[in-house]
C-alpha cells in the first residue's frame, strides 16, 4: 500500500516494488506523516474476551512506528510486544493477545517478512509464522496475505472476534538516520531523487544535470542502459568476507551450488535456502582461493545472512566443526558500483586492457594508482558490463575517472542511473528479485532457477549437503513444485502489481510477483507464479485488477529481453 | 517547480482550478515527482456524475498505482484524451497540458482545500 497520499488510510494505492517513495530529503518526511514509511495496511482480529483487559501501554512505549491503530476503529494503542529490527528500522508492537494465540494479523508478504524478522529478534515473545498464505477475497486485488499468531496454539482463532484495521509502519527514519552511501555527495551533485531503500538513502532516479543534457527519470535511464551505458550505485548490497580453513565447507553448507569445484577468480550465483527449501536470499559467491571467499547478498537481507552465517559456523556439520573461519562484514568500508550497457566495455578498455577480456562470472583484482579494485563481469540488467567493489574512500575519485572519458554531454556513453531503472531492467531480463520472485515461503524449484540448484551436491567426493536441499529433493520426488514462475505479456498499457491474482476462467491459478510497462518492448510485462498446468507458453490467463476488472495476458518463457 | 497561485489544492495532492461553475482537476508536481514516470491514466468518462470525495480515476507510474479523488461534486464534462496517447504530459506539465478532467460543479466549492502558499508550505517547500 504505497504511493502518494499514503497517509490517508482510505486511499487505495499500492507499490510495485520494494522501492519506497520517501520523497526528497527534507520534504518527504512531512509527506510521510512525520517520518517512517508505511509497510502495509493490515487486518487484526482480536479475541473478544481480551477486549477489556488490555491496559494502556506505558507512555514511553508509544512510538511513532508500530501497529498504528486508526482512531475510528481502535482508540487504544497496541500494547505488549515491542521489537525493533535494526536493519530495517521496523518497530512492531503486538497486542499481548497475539502472543497468547488469541489474535492474528493479516498482511502482505513484504510486511510479513519484516514482522517475522522482528519476531525472530524477540524469541521470548513466542510469535510463530504459522498461518498458511491465503487469498484475501475482500481486498480489491485479492491480495495474498500472511498471518502471525502465538506459538503452540491452534491454527484458527476460534470464538467471537473483533476486527480492527491497522497500519504497519517503519519507525521514524529521518534523513539523518538513513545510511549514506560513500557516493552520496556525488548523487546529490548529479540530481538524484533520493529515497529510503532498506534504511539507505539511495537514488530512485536522477534529474540529470545540464552537463548530461538534462532529462533523466526511470524510463530514460532504462533506455540509456539498453542503448549505451549506465552507472548504478549498489553500495547497499551486503559484502561479507568468509576466510579461513573452514570457509569453503561453511559456504558449501550454506549455498545451493558447489563451491569446491569453483576456480580462483570465479564468482557463482547461488541461493541461500531455509530448511523448507524456501529462499533466504540469492547471492554471488566470489572465490579468491581455497580459504578466501566473499559473499555479496541483497541489502535487505544483510543482517539476516550475517546471522545465518554465524549460526552455521557455530553449529558445524556431521562432518566436523566449521569454527576455523572468520566472517567479516565489509559493506560499510567499501562501495559497489555497477557499470552496465552495450558500450561500457569500450569505455573500460581505455583504462584496462584486461577487464574487457574477462569471461562472464569471472573477476579480477586491479591496482590502479592508490585504488584497489575488484572487478567482476556480472550484473543485474541483462546487458554486458561489470560490477566494481572498491574502498569507500576512493569511490568518488574513481567515478570522476570513469566519467571523464564518457562525456559528460548529451551523448555520454555512461550516465548515472537509479534503482528504479535497475528494477525495470532486471524484470525485462527475467531476473528474480528477493521479496518478489524469491521468498522464504516459495520453494526454490518453483522459481525455475535450476542452474542455481545442485540437488545432488552431497554425492560429490568432497561434497557437503547444503541446508534446504533435502527439502527440495523431497519436493522433486513428490512430483515437483505445484507452481512455476512464468512471464506474462498483458493486453494494453496497464501495469500488473505484486499480489494481483492470476485467473483462468473463474479459477485462481496464481499471483503476480513483479510487473512494469517495459520501456524496451513497449508492452506491459509481468512475472507470476502459476499452477504448473498453466505454466507453458502461450496460455491465455486473466490478471485481476480489482473492481471487477480483469486484463487478458499470455504466458511466455523468460526472459522478455535478451541483449544481442 | 513553483506552485501556481490561481488554484486550490488538497492534502491528497490534487489541484483544482475553478472558472465559473467549471472546475479543472489535476495532480500536483509534488505528486507526479513522487510517482515518477507516468505510464497510464484512466479517468471516468464524460457524462458521469461524481460526489465530492469519490474516486474519479487512476494514475499509474513505473512504481505505483494511485487513485485520484474529486474534491468537488458534479458532472464530468470533459476528459483530457491527450493523456491516453502520451501519459508523460503529466510529468512534463502537471499544471497545464497534464490536466485530468473538467467537472461542472453542482454543489459547493469543496471543503478543506488549501491555497498555493499553504500547499507549498506543507509539501513542496
XYZ file of C-alpha atoms in Angstrom:
689
model
C 0.000 0.000 0.000
C 2.140 2.792 -1.143
C 2.181 5.772 -3.343
C 1.487 9.385 -2.888
C -1.107 10.322 -0.345
C -0.473 7.118 1.507
C -1.077 8.884 4.768
C -4.793 8.775 4.164
C -5.828 5.263 5.125
C -8.826 5.278 2.804
C -6.718 5.961 -0.248
C -6.139 2.859 -2.278
C -2.716 2.889 -3.705
C -0.032 0.291 -3.797
C 3.607 -0.009 -4.509
C 5.017 -2.077 -7.275
C 8.261 -2.999 -5.686
C 10.225 -2.874 -2.528
C 11.350 0.548 -3.522
C 9.852 3.067 -1.242
C 8.989 6.605 -2.033
C 10.234 8.765 0.747
C 10.456 11.916 -1.294
C 13.416 14.189 -1.416
C 15.227 14.670 1.863
C 13.555 17.439 3.730
C 10.208 17.226 2.024
C 9.441 13.555 2.088
C 9.311 13.193 5.784
C 6.415 15.570 6.145
C 4.701 13.731 3.367
C 5.074 10.619 5.464
C 3.193 11.994 8.433
C 6.250 12.802 10.426
C 8.525 10.064 9.241
C 8.744 6.361 8.782
C 7.231 4.560 5.910
C 4.108 2.561 5.586
C 4.727 -1.112 5.010
C 1.211 -2.385 4.771
C -2.371 -1.953 5.831
C -3.178 -4.920 7.997
C -6.239 -6.547 9.458
C -6.001 -7.613 13.053
C -8.504 -9.996 14.577
C -8.591 -9.997 18.361
C -10.349 -12.406 20.664
C -13.376 -10.678 22.157
C -12.657 -11.505 25.727
C -9.332 -9.739 25.665
C -11.035 -6.506 24.926
C -11.459 -5.235 28.442
C -8.196 -6.489 29.804
C -5.775 -4.551 27.741
C -4.322 -1.893 29.964
C -2.891 1.189 28.403
C 0.563 0.843 27.114
C 3.092 2.791 29.163
C 3.650 6.137 27.587
C 7.311 5.614 26.804
C 6.432 2.597 24.698
C 4.259 4.564 22.388
C 6.433 5.109 19.405
C 5.608 6.632 16.096
C 6.118 3.305 14.358
C 4.240 0.208 15.233
C 0.865 -1.086 14.513
C -0.798 2.289 14.317
C -4.443 1.830 15.022
C -6.790 4.121 13.249
C -8.592 6.323 15.657
C -12.037 5.483 14.423
C -11.668 1.766 14.887
C -9.343 1.422 17.821
C -8.810 4.104 20.370
C -6.076 2.487 22.400
C -2.536 1.917 21.244
C -1.487 -1.673 20.931
C 0.432 -2.912 23.888
C 2.628 -5.868 24.533
C 5.496 -6.958 22.409
C 7.758 -4.305 21.102
C 10.598 -5.252 18.837
C 12.919 -3.157 16.807
C 14.533 -4.552 13.731
C 17.684 -2.502 13.500
C 18.449 -3.366 9.916
C 15.132 -2.252 8.514
C 14.285 0.086 11.354
C 10.928 -1.509 11.770
C 9.174 -1.148 15.045
C 6.379 -3.547 15.766
C 4.091 -3.615 18.694
C 1.763 -6.525 19.086
C -1.170 -6.875 21.318
C -0.430 -9.274 24.136
C -3.226 -11.491 22.955
C -1.297 -12.282 19.781
C 1.323 -13.839 21.984
C -1.330 -15.983 23.569
C -2.587 -17.166 20.230
C -5.718 -15.145 20.596
C -5.212 -12.800 17.751
C -3.881 -12.783 14.265
C -2.518 -10.228 11.889
C -3.176 -10.355 8.196
C -0.766 -8.604 5.944
C 1.101 -8.950 2.669
C 4.374 -10.717 2.057
C 6.953 -7.926 2.416
C 5.315 -6.687 5.608
C 5.083 -10.239 6.890
C 8.791 -10.709 6.398
C 9.555 -7.602 8.382
C 7.235 -8.729 11.147
C 8.879 -12.159 11.222
C 12.267 -10.561 11.419
C 11.105 -8.583 14.414
C 9.638 -11.724 15.942
C 12.962 -13.521 15.413
C 14.724 -10.740 17.265
C 12.406 -11.298 20.193
C 12.216 -15.098 20.530
C 10.850 -14.804 24.048
C 7.714 -13.288 22.575
C 6.783 -16.648 21.107
C 5.327 -15.422 17.852
C 5.045 -18.025 15.163
C 4.751 -17.532 11.443
C 2.189 -20.236 11.396
C -0.708 -19.482 9.136
C -0.565 -20.555 5.547
C -0.630 -17.822 2.951
C -4.147 -17.298 1.711
C -6.079 -15.056 -0.596
C -7.954 -12.171 0.915
C -11.106 -12.082 -1.156
C -12.436 -8.947 0.464
C -9.475 -6.963 -0.740
C -9.977 -5.255 -4.099
C -6.974 -7.031 -5.519
C -7.496 -10.323 -3.753
C -4.079 -9.934 -2.213
C -2.164 -12.774 -0.743
C -1.982 -12.424 2.984
C 0.075 -13.987 5.677
C -0.781 -14.490 9.270
C 1.047 -14.313 12.528
C -0.145 -15.988 15.667
C 1.140 -17.134 19.001
C 3.297 -20.244 19.071
C 1.809 -23.531 20.147
C -1.789 -22.533 19.668
C -4.434 -23.867 17.359
C -4.290 -22.636 13.796
C -7.515 -20.762 13.823
C -8.813 -18.087 16.018
C -11.990 -19.530 17.445
C -14.814 -17.831 19.255
C -16.005 -14.305 18.794
C -13.515 -11.913 17.369
C -13.323 -8.225 16.860
C -11.680 -6.968 13.713
C -9.657 -3.836 13.564
C -7.643 -2.145 10.888
C -4.085 -1.101 11.376
C -1.069 0.116 9.540
C 2.390 -1.290 9.980
C 4.988 1.376 9.601
C 8.673 1.593 9.983
C 9.886 3.786 12.766
C 10.592 7.384 12.105
C 13.655 7.348 9.973
C 14.602 10.938 9.393
C 17.052 11.635 6.659
C 19.780 11.946 9.273
C 19.294 8.310 10.308
C 19.498 6.819 6.846
C 22.787 5.247 5.912
C 24.605 7.285 3.317
C 26.423 5.562 0.517
C 30.033 6.710 0.001
C 28.671 8.234 -3.218
C 26.001 10.333 -1.514
C 27.531 13.693 -2.435
C 28.074 12.513 -5.976
C 24.389 11.547 -6.252
C 23.255 14.924 -4.987
C 25.569 16.686 -7.453
C 24.063 14.657 -10.282
C 20.441 15.482 -9.483
C 19.453 12.298 -7.679
C 15.984 11.871 -6.258
C 16.825 10.064 -3.052
C 14.569 7.537 -1.355
C 14.754 5.352 1.718
C 15.696 1.914 0.442
C 16.086 -0.635 3.247
C 17.426 2.094 5.511
C 19.816 3.564 2.928
C 19.366 6.872 1.173
C 19.744 5.920 -2.489
C 18.664 7.437 -5.802
C 15.475 6.032 -7.307
C 16.264 8.115 -10.403
C 18.023 11.304 -11.435
C 17.158 14.630 -12.933
C 20.318 14.674 -14.997
C 22.227 17.936 -14.818
C 22.650 20.120 -17.889
C 26.146 18.728 -18.412
C 24.431 15.476 -19.392
C 21.904 17.336 -21.490
C 19.173 17.259 -18.827
C 16.365 14.699 -18.804
C 16.587 11.532 -16.779
C 13.921 9.600 -14.932
C 13.313 5.867 -14.730
C 12.289 5.262 -18.358
C 15.034 7.413 -19.885
C 17.677 5.843 -17.630
C 16.430 2.404 -18.617
C 16.775 3.255 -22.309
C 20.213 4.760 -21.705
C 21.427 1.414 -20.324
C 19.937 -0.605 -23.202
C 21.355 1.735 -25.848
C 24.697 2.731 -24.355
C 25.503 2.513 -20.669
C 24.625 3.452 -17.127
C 26.326 3.510 -13.773
C 24.483 2.391 -10.643
C 25.456 2.751 -7.000
C 24.753 -0.622 -5.381
C 26.735 0.015 -2.211
C 23.771 -1.086 -0.078
C 24.329 -4.702 -1.135
C 25.973 -6.770 1.575
C 29.656 -7.682 1.124
C 30.778 -10.334 3.561
C 34.256 -11.896 3.675
C 34.430 -15.561 4.674
C 38.029 -16.602 5.254
C 39.860 -19.454 6.887
C 40.434 -23.194 6.908
C 36.689 -23.974 7.136
C 35.451 -21.208 4.844
C 34.850 -23.477 1.856
C 32.910 -26.072 3.830
C 30.865 -23.398 5.583
C 29.747 -21.975 2.246
C 29.147 -25.479 0.904
C 26.721 -25.919 3.807
C 25.121 -22.527 3.211
C 24.504 -22.273 -0.545
C 22.666 -24.312 -3.162
C 25.605 -24.849 -5.570
C 29.003 -26.487 -5.352
C 31.780 -24.321 -4.025
C 34.507 -26.980 -4.158
C 34.768 -27.045 -7.936
C 34.951 -23.277 -8.327
C 38.265 -21.922 -9.524
C 40.159 -18.901 -8.277
C 38.796 -15.714 -9.770
C 35.345 -17.170 -10.354
C 32.026 -15.974 -8.980
C 28.908 -18.074 -8.833
C 25.246 -17.174 -8.419
C 23.593 -19.328 -5.751
C 20.674 -19.433 -3.344
C 20.768 -19.488 0.428
C 17.900 -21.796 1.371
C 15.972 -22.348 4.564
C 15.225 -25.835 5.925
C 11.943 -25.961 3.989
C 13.630 -25.237 0.676
C 12.437 -21.632 0.653
C 14.859 -18.861 -0.227
C 16.615 -16.841 2.468
C 18.446 -14.839 -0.174
C 20.129 -15.042 -3.544
C 23.849 -14.306 -3.501
C 27.047 -14.184 -5.527
C 29.945 -16.173 -4.058
C 33.442 -14.983 -5.075
C 36.332 -17.412 -4.751
C 39.794 -15.896 -4.203
C 41.437 -19.144 -3.140
C 40.652 -22.301 -1.184
C 40.345 -20.422 2.088
C 39.207 -16.994 0.989
C 35.720 -16.152 -0.267
C 33.300 -13.258 -0.388
C 29.501 -13.340 -0.408
C 27.510 -10.492 -1.973
C 23.907 -10.509 -0.787
C 20.830 -8.280 -1.009
C 20.924 -5.135 1.103
C 17.617 -6.016 2.749
C 18.988 -9.381 3.865
C 22.461 -8.420 5.046
C 21.741 -8.772 8.770
C 19.838 -11.987 8.206
C 22.613 -13.555 6.136
C 25.277 -12.455 8.596
C 23.339 -14.034 11.471
C 22.764 -17.176 9.407
C 26.456 -17.456 8.526
C 27.382 -17.085 12.194
C 24.838 -19.756 13.135
C 26.236 -22.253 10.606
C 29.734 -21.552 11.856
C 28.657 -22.211 15.440
C 26.694 -25.363 14.627
C 29.176 -27.156 12.391
C 28.055 -30.250 10.477
C 28.120 -34.008 10.879
C 31.440 -33.920 9.021
C 33.030 -31.752 11.670
C 33.357 -28.284 13.092
C 33.241 -25.126 10.985
C 34.638 -22.702 13.508
C 38.012 -22.134 11.852
C 36.807 -19.249 9.749
C 36.404 -15.528 10.064
C 33.248 -13.766 8.933
C 33.662 -10.071 8.317
C 31.078 -7.619 7.034
C 32.921 -5.067 4.936
C 29.840 -3.426 3.434
C 30.381 -0.061 5.091
C 34.122 0.093 4.340
C 33.639 -0.405 0.642
C 31.488 0.884 -2.194
C 29.987 -1.130 -5.028
C 29.184 0.269 -8.437
C 27.618 -1.454 -11.439
C 28.552 -0.222 -14.926
C 26.186 -1.777 -17.446
C 25.365 -1.398 -21.117
C 26.470 -2.448 -24.614
C 29.080 0.327 -24.919
C 30.648 0.270 -21.459
C 33.456 -2.107 -22.402
C 34.714 0.460 -24.929
C 34.993 2.905 -22.081
C 36.645 0.439 -19.713
C 39.123 -0.572 -22.423
C 40.584 2.931 -22.139
C 41.705 2.250 -18.567
C 42.227 -1.522 -18.596
C 43.081 -3.989 -21.323
C 42.416 -6.967 -19.079
C 38.850 -6.301 -17.918
C 37.238 -6.460 -21.389
C 38.739 -9.950 -21.842
C 37.166 -11.277 -18.641
C 34.675 -14.060 -19.182
C 31.239 -13.838 -17.607
C 31.216 -14.620 -13.892
C 34.977 -14.099 -13.602
C 36.627 -11.372 -11.585
C 39.999 -9.737 -11.287
C 41.684 -7.563 -8.664
C 43.326 -4.467 -10.049
C 45.580 -1.893 -8.516
C 45.102 1.471 -10.085
C 47.014 4.421 -8.681
C 46.159 4.162 -4.991
C 42.969 2.237 -5.610
C 42.452 -1.463 -5.181
C 39.518 -2.522 -7.321
C 37.696 -5.803 -7.583
C 36.066 -6.004 -10.983
C 33.645 -8.788 -11.899
C 31.912 -9.453 -15.198
C 28.490 -9.621 -13.595
C 25.332 -7.561 -13.481
C 21.623 -7.347 -12.998
C 20.390 -5.654 -16.159
C 20.701 -8.239 -18.926
C 23.463 -6.177 -20.555
C 27.193 -6.593 -20.811
C 29.079 -4.909 -18.018
C 30.918 -5.104 -14.758
C 30.407 -4.631 -11.059
C 33.225 -2.958 -9.168
C 33.961 -3.136 -5.443
C 36.419 -0.564 -4.124
C 37.359 1.198 -0.906
C 34.732 3.710 0.197
C 37.302 6.490 0.400
C 38.301 6.453 -3.251
C 34.991 5.792 -4.978
C 34.240 9.434 -5.808
C 37.630 9.771 -7.476
C 37.062 6.561 -9.408
C 33.697 7.817 -10.657
C 35.336 11.004 -11.915
C 37.913 8.944 -13.793
C 35.254 6.705 -15.294
C 33.044 9.577 -16.423
C 35.953 11.720 -17.617
C 36.071 9.826 -20.888
C 32.352 9.188 -21.004
C 31.356 12.719 -21.800
C 29.792 14.241 -19.933
C 27.384 15.512 -22.510
C 24.064 14.611 -24.064
C 25.691 11.659 -25.821
C 27.695 10.438 -22.843
C 28.400 6.714 -23.062
C 27.574 6.288 -19.399
C 25.105 8.291 -17.328
C 24.038 7.897 -13.693
C 21.044 5.591 -13.279
C 18.898 4.836 -10.238
C 17.295 1.876 -8.541
C 14.035 2.382 -10.440
C 15.679 1.635 -13.791
C 17.635 -1.206 -12.222
C 14.312 -2.818 -11.314
C 12.706 -2.490 -14.757
C 15.939 -3.661 -16.442
C 16.165 -6.813 -14.337
C 12.475 -7.508 -14.915
C 12.887 -7.388 -18.712
C 15.905 -9.675 -18.313
C 13.739 -12.138 -16.350
C 15.934 -11.936 -13.270
C 14.319 -12.628 -9.908
C 14.259 -10.123 -7.061
C 14.174 -11.205 -3.449
C 10.859 -10.195 -1.874
C 9.106 -10.612 -5.215
C 10.023 -13.798 -7.088
C 12.005 -15.248 -4.196
C 10.934 -15.518 -0.586
C 11.128 -17.799 2.411
C 7.777 -19.456 1.653
C 8.169 -20.254 -2.031
C 10.281 -23.319 -2.736
C 13.335 -22.615 -4.833
C 12.451 -25.175 -7.515
C 9.316 -23.239 -8.444
C 11.459 -20.239 -9.398
C 12.912 -22.179 -12.319
C 16.450 -21.268 -11.237
C 17.519 -24.872 -11.756
C 21.006 -23.844 -12.826
C 21.475 -22.378 -9.352
C 20.458 -25.539 -7.506
C 22.693 -28.614 -7.377
C 20.370 -31.134 -5.780
C 22.942 -33.950 -5.563
C 25.919 -31.997 -4.361
C 26.327 -34.235 -1.296
C 27.216 -37.053 -3.714
C 30.395 -35.257 -4.677
C 33.710 -36.608 -3.450
C 34.357 -33.575 -1.268
C 30.633 -32.922 -1.054
C 28.715 -31.426 1.757
C 24.956 -31.136 1.646
C 23.512 -27.649 1.901
C 20.677 -26.613 4.179
C 17.399 -26.888 2.293
C 18.476 -29.308 -0.449
C 16.911 -32.294 1.338
C 13.559 -30.495 1.358
C 13.923 -29.727 -2.354
C 14.768 -33.366 -3.130
C 11.556 -34.410 -1.344
C 9.552 -31.897 -3.364
C 11.175 -33.195 -6.549
C 10.424 -36.818 -5.657
C 6.812 -35.941 -4.868
C 6.331 -34.693 -8.435
C 7.952 -31.266 -8.352
C 6.643 -27.840 -7.365
C 2.938 -27.104 -7.832
C 3.604 -23.698 -9.328
C 6.193 -22.304 -11.722
C 7.462 -18.819 -12.380
C 6.394 -17.596 -15.823
C 6.438 -14.410 -17.814
C 3.178 -12.690 -18.750
C 2.503 -10.192 -21.504
C -0.631 -8.192 -20.791
C -3.012 -6.554 -23.235
C -2.864 -2.763 -23.129
C -0.692 -0.444 -21.119
C -1.752 -1.094 -17.545
C 0.836 -2.454 -15.121
C 0.265 -5.618 -13.088
C 1.408 -5.240 -9.485
C 2.735 -7.696 -6.963
C -0.050 -9.624 -5.264
C -2.680 -9.384 -8.004
C -4.458 -12.671 -8.656
C -3.974 -14.546 -11.942
C -7.033 -16.475 -13.115
C -8.001 -18.940 -15.799
C -11.746 -18.534 -16.199
C -13.157 -18.276 -12.697
C -10.340 -20.230 -11.084
C -7.440 -18.503 -9.361
C -4.268 -20.133 -10.661
C -1.520 -17.830 -9.466
C -0.245 -14.449 -8.375
C 1.800 -11.618 -9.846
C 5.244 -11.074 -8.335
C 6.510 -8.083 -10.386
C 5.268 -6.034 -13.303
C 6.090 -2.974 -15.372
C 5.392 -1.301 -18.667
C 8.509 -2.491 -20.466
C 10.411 0.557 -21.732
C 12.211 -1.561 -24.350
C 9.258 -3.575 -25.662
C 6.501 -1.024 -25.055
C 4.357 -3.821 -23.648
C 3.036 -4.480 -20.187
C 5.099 -7.367 -18.788
C 4.952 -9.254 -15.517
C 6.289 -12.280 -13.718
C 3.905 -14.586 -11.902
C 3.748 -17.890 -10.114
C 1.043 -20.009 -11.768
C -0.121 -23.612 -11.387
C 2.014 -25.979 -13.478
C -0.969 -26.839 -15.675
C -0.885 -23.248 -16.964
C 2.882 -22.721 -16.863
C 3.533 -23.444 -20.534
C 4.000 -20.648 -23.066
C 1.018 -19.185 -24.941
C -1.600 -19.925 -22.313
C -4.282 -17.264 -22.036
C -4.918 -16.114 -18.485
C -6.513 -13.100 -16.794
C -4.956 -10.713 -14.312
C -7.379 -9.364 -11.710
C -7.006 -5.592 -11.330
C -9.794 -5.367 -8.747
C -13.107 -3.538 -9.042
C -14.343 -6.295 -11.357
C -11.723 -5.530 -13.954
C -9.508 -8.189 -15.463
C -6.943 -7.910 -18.217
C -6.048 -10.728 -20.593
C -2.467 -11.936 -20.582
C -0.426 -14.551 -22.402
C 2.184 -16.682 -20.695
C 5.659 -16.583 -22.170
C 9.079 -18.015 -21.434
C 11.553 -15.812 -19.586
C 13.441 -13.600 -20.240
C 11.429 -10.929 -22.061
C 14.605 -9.347 -23.372
C 17.995 -10.692 -24.372
C 20.880 -8.474 -25.414
C 22.218 -9.151 -28.877
C 8.532 23.884 -9.865
C 6.562 26.783 -8.410
C 3.072 26.025 -7.261
C 0.634 28.133 -9.311
C -1.400 30.606 -7.281
C -4.553 30.557 -9.422
C -5.937 27.333 -7.955
C -6.623 25.284 -4.812
C -5.008 22.119 -3.518
C -5.956 19.046 -1.491
C -3.845 17.232 1.069
C -4.015 14.210 -1.251
C -2.174 16.235 -3.911
C -4.931 17.096 -6.379
C -5.199 20.632 -7.724
C -8.473 22.325 -8.642
C -8.868 25.383 -10.831
C -12.329 26.923 -10.698
C -13.645 29.113 -13.528
C -17.347 29.932 -13.145
C -19.067 26.658 -12.351
C -16.439 24.512 -14.085
C -13.561 23.018 -12.109
C -10.466 21.609 -13.815
C -8.781 18.824 -11.849
C -5.198 17.599 -11.935
C -2.481 16.308 -9.650
C 0.394 18.359 -8.337
C 4.022 18.409 -9.399
C 4.921 17.043 -5.976
C 2.638 14.033 -6.503
C 3.958 13.424 -10.008
C 7.501 13.623 -8.720
C 6.744 11.027 -6.041
C 5.088 8.737 -8.556
C 7.970 9.008 -11.087
C 7.338 8.398 -14.812
C 3.595 8.153 -15.511
C 2.713 5.207 -17.776
C -1.079 5.115 -17.783
C -4.005 7.375 -16.995
C -7.640 6.326 -16.910
C -10.378 8.656 -15.792
C -14.151 8.177 -15.589
C -15.788 9.204 -18.885
C -17.591 12.465 -19.591
C -21.222 12.343 -18.511
C -20.615 10.575 -15.204
C -21.789 12.223 -12.013
C -19.428 12.335 -9.086
C -19.758 13.372 -5.457
C -17.044 15.157 -3.536
C -14.559 12.558 -2.295
C -15.341 9.994 -4.996
C -12.516 8.324 -6.882
C -12.602 9.624 -10.453
C -9.783 7.635 -11.984
C -6.396 6.056 -11.663
C -2.886 7.164 -12.461
C -0.187 4.551 -12.915
C 3.542 5.113 -12.873
C 6.519 2.827 -13.233
C 6.413 2.382 -9.486
C 2.858 2.714 -8.246
C -0.845 2.939 -8.994
C -2.855 5.614 -7.294
C -6.449 6.785 -7.230
C -7.437 10.344 -7.988
C -10.297 11.822 -5.977
C -12.709 14.604 -6.858
C -12.644 17.345 -4.229
C -15.981 18.674 -5.565
C -19.195 17.060 -6.799
C -20.843 17.480 -10.180
C -20.793 16.078 -13.676
C -17.658 15.243 -15.619
C -17.911 17.263 -18.825
C -14.500 16.691 -20.374
C -11.601 14.249 -20.083
C -8.074 15.039 -21.267
C -7.761 12.472 -24.071
C -4.213 13.554 -24.897
C -3.064 11.701 -21.785
C -4.076 8.294 -23.100
C -1.655 8.712 -26.009
C 1.052 10.460 -24.025
C 0.829 9.992 -20.247
C 4.225 11.685 -19.864
C 2.431 15.048 -20.310
C 1.663 14.660 -16.619
C 5.385 14.580 -15.859
C 6.335 17.461 -18.120
C 3.407 19.797 -17.453
C 1.256 18.707 -14.481
C -0.366 22.133 -14.063
C -1.022 22.682 -17.770
C -1.253 20.057 -20.504
C -1.405 17.338 -17.850
C -4.877 18.309 -16.559
C -7.126 15.285 -15.978
C -10.848 16.190 -16.101
C -13.281 19.084 -16.025
C -16.232 18.943 -13.663
C -19.367 21.069 -13.910
C -19.922 21.682 -10.240
C -23.335 21.146 -8.738
C -22.589 21.702 -5.066
C -20.228 23.883 -3.125
C -16.621 24.549 -3.926
C -15.225 21.858 -1.683
C -14.047 21.766 1.913
C -10.546 21.519 3.234
C -8.877 22.990 0.159
C -5.580 24.797 0.567
C -4.244 27.773 -1.298
C -0.873 27.655 -3.040
C 1.010 29.123 -0.085
C -0.411 26.586 2.360
C 0.228 23.696 -0.008
C 3.815 24.774 -0.717
C 4.492 25.155 2.952
C 3.116 21.709 3.677
C 4.554 19.671 0.809
C 6.587 21.452 -1.773
C 8.772 23.669 0.348
